[in-house]
XYZ file of N, CA and C in Angstrom:
297
model
N -1.862 5.774 -35.126
C -2.704 7.035 -34.553
C -2.716 7.815 -33.425
N -2.247 9.003 -33.545
C -1.974 9.598 -32.465
C -3.002 10.313 -32.116
N -3.374 10.082 -30.725
C -5.131 11.481 -30.407
C -4.622 12.767 -30.176
N -5.721 13.335 -31.211
C -5.075 14.968 -30.548
C -4.981 15.584 -29.506
N -5.073 14.880 -27.810
C -5.024 15.679 -26.990
C -3.256 15.667 -26.298
N -2.780 14.339 -27.467
C -1.278 14.162 -27.121
C -0.573 14.466 -28.420
N -1.123 15.781 -28.964
C -0.368 16.293 -30.233
C 0.095 17.688 -29.904
N -1.309 18.314 -29.082
C -0.544 19.927 -28.981
C -0.352 19.609 -27.028
N -0.002 21.041 -26.823
C 0.813 21.037 -25.457
C -0.641 21.593 -24.860
N -0.623 21.377 -23.759
C -1.686 21.991 -22.603
C -1.148 23.428 -22.115
N -2.099 24.376 -22.337
C -2.154 25.110 -21.443
C -2.567 25.105 -20.280
N -1.979 26.229 -19.311
C -2.606 26.786 -18.154
C -3.878 26.478 -18.087
N -4.419 27.284 -19.143
C -5.925 27.376 -18.741
C -7.320 26.113 -19.174
N -6.463 25.531 -20.533
C -6.451 24.267 -19.899
C -6.705 22.980 -18.897
N -5.744 23.243 -18.203
C -5.413 22.624 -17.159
C -6.415 22.979 -16.109
N -6.361 24.062 -16.232
C -7.322 24.695 -15.193
C -8.948 24.088 -15.481
N -9.661 24.054 -16.607
C -10.405 23.834 -16.811
C -10.809 22.577 -16.917
N -9.757 21.321 -17.160
C -10.154 20.034 -16.785
C -10.089 19.553 -15.143
N -9.231 20.291 -14.256
C -9.490 20.274 -12.820
C -10.601 20.943 -12.301
N -11.368 22.003 -12.922
C -12.427 22.438 -12.587
C -13.341 20.921 -13.033
N -13.879 20.413 -14.284
C -14.141 19.682 -14.745
C -14.461 18.611 -13.700
N -13.429 17.691 -12.952
C -12.911 17.273 -12.266
C -13.616 17.527 -10.698
N -13.435 18.740 -9.974
C -13.744 18.717 -9.080
C -15.175 19.251 -8.717
N -16.144 19.561 -10.698
C -17.199 19.619 -10.223
C -17.778 17.865 -10.392
N -17.307 17.275 -11.360
C -17.874 15.935 -11.041
C -17.814 15.262 -9.869
N -16.528 15.389 -8.608
C -16.667 14.526 -8.096
C -17.431 15.650 -6.621
N -18.329 16.853 -6.428
C -18.788 17.253 -6.102
C -20.247 16.664 -6.506
N -20.725 17.065 -7.736
C -21.891 16.195 -8.072
C -22.056 14.688 -7.307
N -21.216 13.986 -7.313
C -20.946 12.171 -7.338
C -21.242 12.280 -5.626
N -20.644 13.551 -4.589
C -21.174 13.515 -3.504
C -22.693 14.068 -3.238
N -23.035 14.497 -4.032
C -24.705 14.598 -3.694
C -25.696 13.778 -4.036
N -24.430 13.276 -4.897
C -26.519 12.265 -5.365
C -26.307 10.994 -4.740
N -27.315 10.311 -4.200
C -27.201 9.135 -3.480
C -26.794 8.160 -4.120
N -26.019 7.277 -3.607
C -24.842 6.337 -4.201
C -26.234 5.433 -4.221
N -27.543 5.000 -4.601
C -28.677 4.067 -5.256
C -28.739 4.668 -6.589
N -28.852 5.683 -6.658
C -28.732 6.362 -7.905
C -27.857 6.386 -8.545
N -26.528 6.599 -8.389
C -25.664 6.268 -9.383
C -25.263 4.635 -9.342
N -25.456 3.319 -8.570
C -25.660 2.325 -9.123
C -26.625 2.321 -9.976
N -27.527 2.445 -9.905
C -28.591 2.301 -11.039
C -27.885 2.568 -12.182
N -27.582 3.590 -12.691
C -26.594 3.352 -13.948
C -25.512 3.110 -14.449
N -24.454 2.297 -13.087
C -24.002 1.614 -13.830
C -23.908 -0.219 -12.828
N -24.927 -0.959 -13.276
C -24.774 -2.036 -12.260
C -23.875 -3.533 -12.416
N -22.807 -2.531 -13.133
C -21.677 -3.553 -13.089
C -21.196 -3.609 -11.796
N -20.961 -2.193 -11.075
C -20.658 -1.627 -9.826
C -21.410 -2.241 -8.817
N -22.428 -2.551 -8.911
C -23.543 -3.047 -7.582
C -22.802 -4.968 -7.378
N -22.535 -5.433 -8.638
C -22.213 -7.125 -9.018
C -20.914 -6.960 -8.129
N -20.146 -6.024 -8.520
C -18.648 -6.035 -8.073
C -18.737 -6.078 -5.971
N -19.924 -4.943 -5.922
C -20.136 -4.446 -3.934
C -20.453 -5.763 -3.610
N -21.295 -6.660 -4.195
C -21.742 -7.541 -4.038
C -21.252 -8.594 -3.719
N -19.829 -9.235 -3.849
C -18.804 -10.183 -3.318
C -18.228 -9.440 -2.232
N -18.172 -10.356 -1.314
C -17.584 -9.859 0.325
C -16.106 -9.754 -0.256
N -15.667 -9.252 0.586
C -14.020 -8.426 0.211
C -12.911 -10.029 1.192
N -12.236 -9.562 0.313
C -11.341 -10.992 1.017
C -10.248 -10.348 2.161
N -9.692 -11.264 3.169
C -8.823 -10.633 4.005
C -7.342 -11.101 3.579
N -7.327 -9.880 2.349
C -5.497 -10.195 2.207
C -4.608 -9.995 3.032
N -4.855 -9.133 4.046
C -3.791 -8.969 4.861
C -3.751 -9.791 6.345
N -5.030 -10.643 6.383
C -4.752 -12.171 7.386
C -3.689 -13.055 6.083
N -4.531 -13.185 5.311
C -3.785 -14.598 4.599
C -2.661 -14.147 4.206
N -1.699 -12.894 4.319
C -0.560 -12.785 3.806
C 0.414 -12.556 5.364
N -0.553 -12.150 6.317
C 0.035 -12.798 7.653
C 0.146 -14.889 8.016
N -0.712 -15.142 7.466
C -0.754 -16.019 7.890
C 0.675 -17.400 6.792
N 0.309 -16.210 5.486
C 1.622 -17.006 4.953
C 3.052 -16.473 5.330
N 3.150 -15.764 5.995
C 4.792 -15.068 6.923
C 4.639 -16.295 7.724
N 3.614 -16.165 8.669
C 4.346 -17.401 9.648
C 4.186 -18.606 9.407
N 4.071 -18.892 8.731
C 4.887 -20.293 8.389
C 6.410 -20.625 7.455
N 6.529 -19.384 7.373
C 7.904 -19.565 6.868
C 9.217 -19.045 8.978
N 10.112 -20.064 8.996
C 10.747 -20.092 10.046
C 11.490 -18.592 9.946
N 12.263 -18.220 11.079
C 12.993 -17.312 10.827
C 14.523 -17.963 11.360
N 15.748 -17.149 10.401
C 16.795 -18.233 10.537
C 17.773 -17.323 10.994
N 18.593 -17.784 11.750
C 19.666 -17.238 12.357
C 20.949 -17.139 11.596
N 22.106 -16.159 11.850
C 23.362 -16.443 11.371
C 24.216 -15.635 11.725
N 24.989 -16.203 12.669
C 26.004 -15.638 12.918
C 26.819 -15.002 12.375
N 27.311 -13.482 12.680
C 28.354 -12.475 11.997
C 29.762 -12.797 12.946
N 29.375 -12.947 14.604
C 30.605 -12.282 14.735
C 30.328 -13.425 16.270
N 31.469 -13.246 17.007
C 31.186 -13.529 18.353
C 29.978 -14.151 18.941
N 29.515 -12.280 19.405
C 28.137 -11.854 19.805
C 27.236 -11.289 19.312
N 27.425 -11.201 17.698
C 26.584 -10.538 16.449
C 26.071 -11.696 16.034
N 24.783 -11.481 15.980
C 23.608 -12.436 14.981
C 22.823 -11.805 14.296
N 22.357 -11.950 12.995
C 21.636 -11.504 12.041
C 21.006 -12.336 11.764
N 19.377 -12.175 12.796
C 18.148 -12.792 12.058
C 17.290 -12.409 10.760
N 16.838 -13.625 10.188
C 16.364 -13.061 9.036
C 15.340 -13.953 8.197
N 14.270 -13.011 7.892
C 12.763 -13.997 7.710
C 11.605 -12.920 6.758
N 10.729 -13.678 7.020
C 10.186 -12.999 5.651
C 9.594 -11.746 6.510
N 9.811 -10.870 7.253
C 9.566 -9.684 7.616
C 10.291 -8.264 7.728
N 11.748 -9.406 7.506
C 13.129 -8.279 7.170
C 14.361 -9.191 7.948
N 15.535 -8.067 8.138
C 16.408 -8.477 8.596
C 16.488 -7.711 10.003
N 17.482 -8.692 11.197
C 17.378 -7.814 12.333
C 18.674 -8.145 12.806
N 19.608 -7.529 13.271
C 21.151 -7.882 14.204
C 20.444 -7.511 15.942
N 21.262 -8.784 16.424
C 20.804 -9.048 17.487
C 22.679 -9.139 18.111
N 22.950 -8.630 19.556
C 23.964 -8.455 20.088
C 23.774 -9.515 21.655
N 24.610 -10.380 21.549
C 24.429 -10.991 22.994
C 25.921 -10.328 23.369
N 24.610 -10.447 25.039
C 25.927 -9.985 26.506
C 26.083 -10.765 27.337
N 27.822 -11.037 27.862
C 27.120 -12.468 29.356
C 26.186 -11.461 29.987
N 26.214 -12.405 30.324
C 25.441 -12.461 31.966
C 26.010 -12.056 33.373
N 25.934 -10.971 33.830
C 26.366 -10.768 35.590
C 25.900 -12.098 36.186
N 26.716 -12.347 37.122
C 26.550 -13.019 37.810
C 26.459 -12.781 39.427
N 25.001 -13.135 39.922
C 25.268 -12.410 41.584
C 25.904 -13.237 42.327
N 26.841 -11.899 43.356
C 27.639 -12.144 44.264
C 27.467 -12.196 45.709
N 26.466 -12.848 46.299
C 25.425 -13.016 47.475
C 26.495 -13.113 48.815
């Protein structure tokens, strides 16, 4: 069974009507207090009660355990690769101070 909204093509008038309905519902969501909206949907209150996990910190800790590998490409060119990406480094000879 194909739903009826997939069988007919949308017109410009229909899309404008849908956009107006969406904008109106977003406006009403901003006007009503959050406690009133949460009373209608108790499942959202239970999800908000759980503390958010620190996914960025967990990802940084995981990436910190992987070592950076170096691979010489030429006499003075080295490829550094690790979990953050790849980077090339050029080694230059140091000047000796002549005093």
